[in-house]
mmCIF file of C-alpha atoms in Angstrom:
data_model
loop_
_atom_site.group_PDB
_atom_site.id
_atom_site.type_symbol
_atom_site.label_atom_id
_atom_site.label_comp_id
_atom_site.label_asym_id
_atom_site.label_seq_id
_atom_site.Cartn_x
_atom_site.Cartn_y
_atom_site.Cartn_z
ATOM 1 C CA MET A 522 -32.260 9.023 16.260
ATOM 2 C CA SER A 523 -28.684 9.579 16.796
ATOM 3 C CA GLU A 524 -26.526 10.895 14.057
ATOM 4 C CA PRO A 525 -24.089 8.544 12.300
ATOM 5 C CA PRO A 526 -20.528 8.888 13.633
ATOM 6 C CA GLY A 527 -19.327 10.693 10.675
ATOM 7 C CA SER A 528 -19.776 13.722 8.462
ATOM 8 C CA VAL A 529 -21.358 14.181 5.004
ATOM 9 C CA ALA A 530 -20.295 17.814 4.795
ATOM 10 C CA GLY A 531 -16.578 17.492 4.805
ATOM 11 C CA ALA A 532 -15.668 17.449 8.547
ATOM 12 C CA ALA A 533 -13.598 14.646 9.958
ATOM 13 C CA VAL A 534 -15.318 12.201 12.117
ATOM 14 C CA PRO A 535 -14.550 12.489 15.771
ATOM 15 C CA ALA A 536 -12.486 9.494 16.183
ATOM 16 C CA PRO A 537 -9.081 8.695 17.561
ATOM 17 C CA ALA A 538 -6.439 10.608 15.650
ATOM 18 C CA THR A 539 -4.372 7.336 15.276
ATOM 19 C CA TRP A 540 -7.216 5.954 13.009
ATOM 20 C CA PRO A 541 -6.442 6.347 9.248
ATOM 21 C CA HIS A 542 -8.470 9.245 7.681
ATOM 22 C CA VAL A 543 -10.491 8.183 4.588
ATOM 23 C CA VAL A 544 -12.350 10.638 2.393
ATOM 24 C CA ALA A 545 -15.291 9.570 0.283
ATOM 25 C CA VAL A 546 -16.069 11.777 -2.818
ATOM 26 C CA ASP A 547 -19.511 11.087 -4.223
ATOM 27 C CA ASP A 548 -22.354 13.406 -5.284
ATOM 28 C CA ASP A 549 -24.973 10.843 -4.060
ATOM 29 C CA ALA A 550 -25.750 11.911 -0.474
ATOM 30 C CA ALA A 551 -27.070 8.315 0.298
ATOM 31 C CA ILE A 552 -23.822 6.723 -0.673
ATOM 32 C CA ARG A 553 -21.862 9.287 1.382
ATOM 33 C CA ALA A 554 -24.009 8.584 4.434
ATOM 34 C CA LEU A 555 -23.573 4.745 3.806
ATOM 35 C CA LEU A 556 -19.790 4.989 3.613
ATOM 36 C CA VAL A 557 -19.523 7.330 6.625
ATOM 37 C CA ASP A 558 -21.684 4.972 8.750
ATOM 38 C CA TYR A 559 -20.104 1.872 7.727
ATOM 39 C CA LEU A 560 -16.491 2.794 7.576
ATOM 40 C CA SER A 561 -16.426 4.918 10.623
ATOM 41 C CA GLY A 562 -17.641 1.662 12.560
ATOM 42 C CA ASN A 563 -14.547 -0.120 11.465
ATOM 43 C CA GLU A 564 -11.622 2.065 13.061
ATOM 44 C CA LEU A 565 -11.581 4.550 10.224
ATOM 45 C CA ARG A 566 -11.854 8.297 10.516
ATOM 46 C CA VAL A 567 -14.263 9.231 7.661
ATOM 47 C CA SER A 568 -15.036 12.403 5.855
ATOM 48 C CA ALA A 569 -17.384 12.700 2.915
ATOM 49 C CA VAL A 570 -17.655 15.452 0.298
ATOM 50 C CA ALA A 571 -19.576 15.964 -2.966
ATOM 51 C CA SER A 572 -17.088 17.406 -5.315
ATOM 52 C CA GLY A 573 -13.517 18.120 -6.195
ATOM 53 C CA ARG A 574 -13.603 21.529 -4.770
ATOM 54 C CA GLU A 575 -14.778 20.344 -1.415
ATOM 55 C CA LEU A 576 -11.985 17.715 -1.514
ATOM 56 C CA SER A 577 -9.298 20.463 -2.217
ATOM 57 C CA GLU A 578 -10.666 22.415 0.777
ATOM 58 C CA LEU A 579 -10.444 19.411 3.056
ATOM 59 C CA LEU A 580 -6.934 18.426 1.825
ATOM 60 C CA ALA A 581 -5.690 21.924 2.569
ATOM 61 C CA ARG A 582 -6.540 21.720 6.261
ATOM 62 C CA GLU A 583 -6.392 17.974 7.089
ATOM 63 C CA THR A 584 -4.053 14.985 6.551
ATOM 64 C CA VAL A 585 -5.777 12.324 4.416
ATOM 65 C CA ASP A 586 -4.544 8.611 4.098
ATOM 66 C CA LEU A 587 -6.869 7.407 1.355
ATOM 67 C CA VAL A 588 -9.478 8.783 -1.040
ATOM 68 C CA VAL A 589 -12.462 6.764 -2.287
ATOM 69 C CA LEU A 590 -13.502 8.560 -5.524
ATOM 70 C CA ASP A 591 -16.547 8.139 -7.658
ATOM 71 C CA VAL A 592 -15.692 8.378 -11.374
ATOM 72 C CA ARG A 593 -19.033 10.022 -12.420
ATOM 73 C CA LEU A 594 -19.216 13.458 -10.762
ATOM 74 C CA PRO A 595 -20.725 16.618 -12.113
ATOM 75 C CA GLY A 596 -18.226 19.415 -13.110
ATOM 76 C CA GLU A 597 -14.776 18.168 -12.399
ATOM 77 C CA ASP A 598 -15.190 14.256 -12.744
ATOM 78 C CA GLY A 599 -13.233 11.656 -10.949
ATOM 79 C CA MET A 600 -10.675 11.204 -13.616
ATOM 80 C CA GLN A 601 -9.771 14.799 -13.462
ATOM 81 C CA ILE A 602 -9.596 14.711 -9.778
ATOM 82 C CA ALA A 603 -7.370 11.593 -9.779
ATOM 83 C CA ARG A 604 -5.025 13.158 -12.244
ATOM 84 C CA ARG A 605 -4.688 16.345 -10.073
ATOM 85 C CA LEU A 606 -4.289 14.236 -6.961
ATOM 86 C CA ARG A 607 -1.574 12.210 -8.412
ATOM 87 C CA GLU A 608 0.456 15.110 -9.578
ATOM 88 C CA GLY A 609 0.798 16.466 -6.150
ATOM 89 C CA SER A 610 0.681 13.509 -3.833
ATOM 90 C CA ALA A 611 0.869 9.702 -3.414
ATOM 91 C CA ILE A 612 -2.328 9.386 -1.508
ATOM 92 C CA PRO A 613 -3.966 6.063 -2.365
ATOM 93 C CA ILE A 614 -6.994 6.370 -4.598
ATOM 94 C CA LEU A 615 -9.818 3.684 -4.772
ATOM 95 C CA MET A 616 -12.146 4.566 -7.582
ATOM 96 C CA LEU A 617 -15.764 3.608 -7.828
ATOM 97 C CA THR A 618 -17.075 2.841 -11.292
ATOM 98 C CA GLY A 619 -20.286 1.521 -13.056
ATOM 99 C CA ARG A 620 -20.295 -2.120 -13.860
ATOM 100 C CA ALA A 621 -20.001 -1.601 -17.601
ATOM 101 C CA GLU A 622 -17.462 1.096 -17.626
ATOM 102 C CA GLU A 623 -14.285 -0.929 -18.339
ATOM 103 C CA ALA A 624 -12.619 2.024 -20.104
ATOM 104 C CA ASP A 625 -13.116 4.192 -17.025
ATOM 105 C CA ARG A 626 -11.373 1.468 -14.967
ATOM 106 C CA VAL A 627 -8.447 1.156 -17.295
ATOM 107 C CA MET A 628 -8.043 4.979 -17.631
ATOM 108 C CA GLY A 629 -8.371 5.461 -13.726
ATOM 109 C CA LEU A 630 -5.612 2.953 -13.137
ATOM 110 C CA GLU A 631 -3.446 4.629 -15.802
ATOM 111 C CA LEU A 632 -3.991 8.016 -14.201
ATOM 112 C CA GLY A 633 -2.634 6.719 -10.963
ATOM 113 C CA ALA A 634 -5.619 5.246 -9.131
ATOM 114 C CA ASP A 635 -4.485 2.342 -6.938
ATOM 115 C CA ASP A 636 -7.660 0.139 -7.191
ATOM 116 C CA TYR A 637 -11.336 0.199 -8.348
ATOM 117 C CA LEU A 638 -14.614 -1.212 -7.262
ATOM 118 C CA THR A 639 -17.767 -1.546 -9.351
ATOM 119 C CA LYS A 640 -21.147 -0.308 -8.204
ATOM 120 C CA PRO A 641 -23.165 -1.691 -6.690
ATOM 121 C CA PHE A 642 -20.483 -2.847 -4.211
ATOM 122 C CA SER A 643 -20.220 -4.856 -1.105
ATOM 123 C CA THR A 644 -19.306 -2.727 1.861
ATOM 124 C CA ARG A 645 -17.207 -5.611 3.329
ATOM 125 C CA GLU A 646 -15.282 -5.746 -0.004
ATOM 126 C CA LEU A 647 -14.750 -2.041 0.010
ATOM 127 C CA LEU A 648 -13.457 -2.093 3.596
ATOM 128 C CA ALA A 649 -11.072 -4.966 2.732
ATOM 129 C CA ARG A 650 -9.684 -3.146 -0.315
ATOM 130 C CA ILE A 651 -9.298 0.101 1.749
ATOM 131 C CA ARG A 652 -7.256 -1.940 4.447
ATOM 132 C CA ALA A 653 -5.147 -3.556 1.843
ATOM 133 C CA LEU A 654 -4.323 -0.132 0.251
ATOM 134 C CA LEU A 655 -3.408 1.383 3.545
ATOM 135 C CA ARG A 656 -1.248 -1.593 4.431
ATOM 136 C CA ARG A 657 0.521 -1.087 1.111
ATOM 137 C CA ALA A 658 0.881 2.666 1.660
ATOM 138 C CA GLN A 659 2.424 1.999 5.041
ATOM 139 C CA ALA A 660 4.939 -0.494 3.473
ATOM 140 C CA GLN A 661 5.858 2.076 0.850
ATOM 141 C CA ALA A 662 6.428 4.716 3.370
ATOM 142 C CA SER A 663 8.879 2.471 5.297
ATOM 143 C CA VAL A 664 10.700 1.685 2.111
ATOM 144 C CA ALA A 665 10.763 5.325 1.048
ATOM 145 C CA ASP A 666 12.242 6.251 4.517
ATOM 146 C CA ALA A 667 15.076 3.578 3.941
ATOM 147 C CA MET A 668 15.725 4.729 0.373
ATOM 148 C CA ALA A 669 15.872 8.538 1.502
ATOM 149 C CA ARG A 670 19.116 7.536 3.317
ATOM 150 C CA VAL A 671 20.681 5.940 0.257
ATOM 151 C CA ARG A 672 23.144 8.136 -1.778
ATOM 152 C CA ALA A 673 23.914 5.503 -4.405
ATOM 153 C CA TYR A 674 23.745 1.897 -5.433
ATOM 154 C CA ARG A 675 26.714 -0.017 -6.961
ATOM 155 C CA PHE A 676 26.565 -3.370 -8.855
ATOM 156 C CA ALA A 677 29.132 -5.130 -11.079
ATOM 157 C CA GLY A 678 31.083 -1.832 -11.628
ATOM 158 C CA TRP A 679 27.938 0.344 -12.307
ATOM 159 C CA GLU A 680 26.815 3.101 -9.981
ATOM 160 C CA LEU A 681 23.373 4.685 -9.817
ATOM 161 C CA ASN A 682 23.558 8.130 -7.811
ATOM 162 C CA VAL A 683 19.929 8.371 -6.418
ATOM 163 C CA GLY A 684 20.085 12.032 -5.472
ATOM 164 C CA LEU A 685 21.600 13.121 -8.866
ATOM 165 C CA ARG A 686 19.596 10.461 -10.786
ATOM 166 C CA ARG A 687 22.810 9.565 -12.834
ATOM 167 C CA LEU A 688 24.007 6.199 -13.878
ATOM 168 C CA LYS A 689 27.660 5.496 -14.559
ATOM 169 C CA ASN A 690 28.830 2.299 -16.420
ATOM 170 C CA PRO A 691 32.015 0.432 -15.354
ATOM 171 C CA GLN A 692 34.104 2.774 -17.527
ATOM 172 C CA GLY A 693 32.836 5.856 -15.676
ATOM 173 C CA ALA A 694 30.713 7.152 -18.598
ATOM 174 C CA LEU A 695 27.237 8.518 -17.980
ATOM 175 C CA VAL A 696 24.328 6.482 -19.294
ATOM 176 C CA GLU A 697 21.228 8.540 -19.840
ATOM 177 C CA LEU A 698 18.035 7.163 -18.319
ATOM 178 C CA THR A 699 14.426 8.307 -18.787
ATOM 179 C CA ASN A 700 12.491 8.985 -15.499
ATOM 180 C CA GLY A 701 10.748 5.663 -15.881
ATOM 181 C CA GLU A 702 13.982 3.826 -16.513
ATOM 182 C CA PHE A 703 15.735 5.484 -13.583
ATOM 183 C CA SER A 704 12.783 4.565 -11.165
ATOM 184 C CA LEU A 705 12.570 0.866 -12.295
ATOM 185 C CA LEU A 706 16.365 0.402 -11.943
ATOM 186 C CA ALA A 707 16.196 2.028 -8.393
ATOM 187 C CA ALA A 708 13.246 -0.322 -7.533
ATOM 188 C CA PHE A 709 15.323 -3.346 -8.530
ATOM 189 C CA LEU A 710 18.340 -2.155 -6.592
ATOM 190 C CA CYS A 711 16.520 -1.537 -3.414
ATOM 191 C CA ALA A 712 15.408 -5.212 -3.533
ATOM 192 C CA PRO A 713 18.099 -7.306 -5.249
ATOM 193 C CA GLN A 714 17.756 -11.087 -5.612
ATOM 194 C CA ARG A 715 14.097 -10.849 -4.860
ATOM 195 C CA THR A 716 11.393 -11.664 -7.360
ATOM 196 C CA LEU A 717 9.345 -8.573 -7.962
ATOM 197 C CA SER A 718 5.806 -8.673 -9.606
ATOM 198 C CA ARG A 719 4.687 -5.893 -11.757
ATOM 199 C CA ASP A 720 2.454 -4.571 -9.094
ATOM 200 C CA GLN A 721 5.476 -4.348 -6.742
ATOM 201 C CA LEU A 722 7.518 -2.692 -9.412
ATOM 202 C CA LEU A 723 4.707 -0.052 -9.912
ATOM 203 C CA ASP A 724 4.629 0.526 -6.164
ATOM 204 C CA LEU A 725 8.313 0.986 -5.812
ATOM 205 C CA SER A 726 8.606 3.064 -8.993
ATOM 206 C CA ARG A 727 5.956 5.489 -7.647
ATOM 207 C CA LEU A 728 8.506 6.427 -4.917
ATOM 208 C CA HIS A 729 10.451 8.222 -7.435
ATOM 209 C CA ASN A 730 7.405 9.901 -9.065
ATOM 210 C CA ALA A 731 7.734 7.770 -12.199
ATOM 211 C CA GLU A 732 5.236 7.743 -14.996
ATOM 212 C CA VAL A 733 5.257 4.089 -15.202
ATOM 213 C CA TYR A 734 2.123 2.100 -16.050
ATOM 214 C CA ASP A 735 1.328 -1.594 -15.873
ATOM 215 C CA ARG A 736 1.156 -1.962 -19.585
ATOM 216 C CA SER A 737 4.416 -0.192 -20.095
ATOM 217 C CA ILE A 738 6.630 -2.007 -17.571
ATOM 218 C CA ASP A 739 7.749 -4.778 -19.997
ATOM 219 C CA VAL A 740 8.766 -2.087 -22.621
ATOM 220 C CA GLN A 741 10.685 -0.091 -20.010
ATOM 221 C CA ILE A 742 12.462 -3.171 -18.810
ATOM 222 C CA LEU A 743 13.392 -4.065 -22.436
ATOM 223 C CA ARG A 744 14.755 -0.485 -22.832
ATOM 224 C CA LEU A 745 16.733 -0.689 -19.562
ATOM 225 C CA ARG A 746 18.189 -4.049 -20.557
ATOM 226 C CA ARG A 747 19.549 -2.376 -23.760
ATOM 227 C CA LYS A 748 21.365 0.094 -21.663
ATOM 228 C CA ILE A 749 22.895 -2.001 -18.896
ATOM 229 C CA GLU A 750 23.086 -5.623 -20.239
ATOM 230 C CA ALA A 751 26.072 -6.778 -22.467
ATOM 231 C CA ASP A 752 23.591 -9.014 -24.335
ATOM 232 C CA PRO A 753 19.847 -7.817 -23.760
ATOM 233 C CA ALA A 754 18.720 -11.068 -25.156
ATOM 234 C CA ARG A 755 20.459 -13.060 -22.411
ATOM 235 C CA PRO A 756 20.166 -10.687 -19.516
ATOM 236 C CA ARG A 757 22.397 -11.298 -16.510
ATOM 237 C CA PHE A 758 21.079 -8.558 -14.305
ATOM 238 C CA ILE A 759 17.257 -8.112 -14.844
ATOM 239 C CA VAL A 760 16.126 -11.800 -15.289
ATOM 240 C CA THR A 761 12.460 -12.731 -16.058
ATOM 241 C CA GLN A 762 10.822 -15.082 -13.586
ATOM 242 C CA ARG A 763 8.108 -16.521 -15.944
ATOM 243 C CA GLY A 764 4.629 -15.938 -14.433
ATOM 244 C CA ALA A 765 5.989 -14.284 -11.367
ATOM 245 C CA GLY A 766 7.816 -10.954 -12.520
ATOM 246 C CA TYR A 767 11.463 -10.037 -12.611
ATOM 247 C CA VAL A 768 14.480 -10.420 -10.357
ATOM 248 C CA PHE A 769 17.778 -8.338 -10.193
ATOM 249 C CA GLU A 770 20.425 -11.114 -10.050
ATOM 250 C CA ALA A 771 23.563 -9.108 -9.311
ATOM 251 C CA GLY A 772 24.869 -8.291 -5.798
ATOM 252 C CA VAL A 773 24.174 -4.683 -4.916
ATOM 253 C CA GLU A 774 26.220 -2.320 -2.667
ATOM 254 C CA VAL A 775 24.390 0.409 -0.777
ATOM 255 C CA VAL A 776 26.249 3.720 -0.406
ATOM 256 C CA ARG A 777 24.822 5.844 2.358
#
């Protein structure tokens, strides 16, 4: 019998280098073999490891595009690995959890995981979620590249200096922003007059290494309105689109 076209010991599958590289972290050898066999048959390079230590060793020598991470691992568990990964990189993380472990799913997402799937799972659904996360990461990279060439944004007399992370009001005074507020404002300014959902705001905020979570977006926006709106109760910049998200209504000038 031929060996499956992948590895269950941490080495990358011998596939075209242009294929995205996915790493599965699971202490169950049968699941590792299943993931390697199925995913590598769908234009993905696949590696499989059993622990956070093996994952760290692989990341030190290879480029990885996405991590499929089991929550329940011996030693360093999936939550700890997700936290460590997110501190040092923006690699998309898809977590595998037990069906009854809602608290794990919530915590995983708040630690920076991008999606989750409950066990037992459909391999077709797993593949679809992986492809969606890879598309999103590619779009984020394109936006990040464009934003890297921006020195500042100007709107209605305000100026946000991206490199210095400083906001000046129309009178020239500095307005102090938290990291989360800065990242949300930058997210709005890079996509003015477009309705942005909470998920889109989370994605754009992460480009600035923000500690912004889904449950805190509304609170962060309320605080941001208090700093830039003449009347936060009747905002003219950050306007709520009920059931859809938020839109930055003012015209924005980009300074490169």
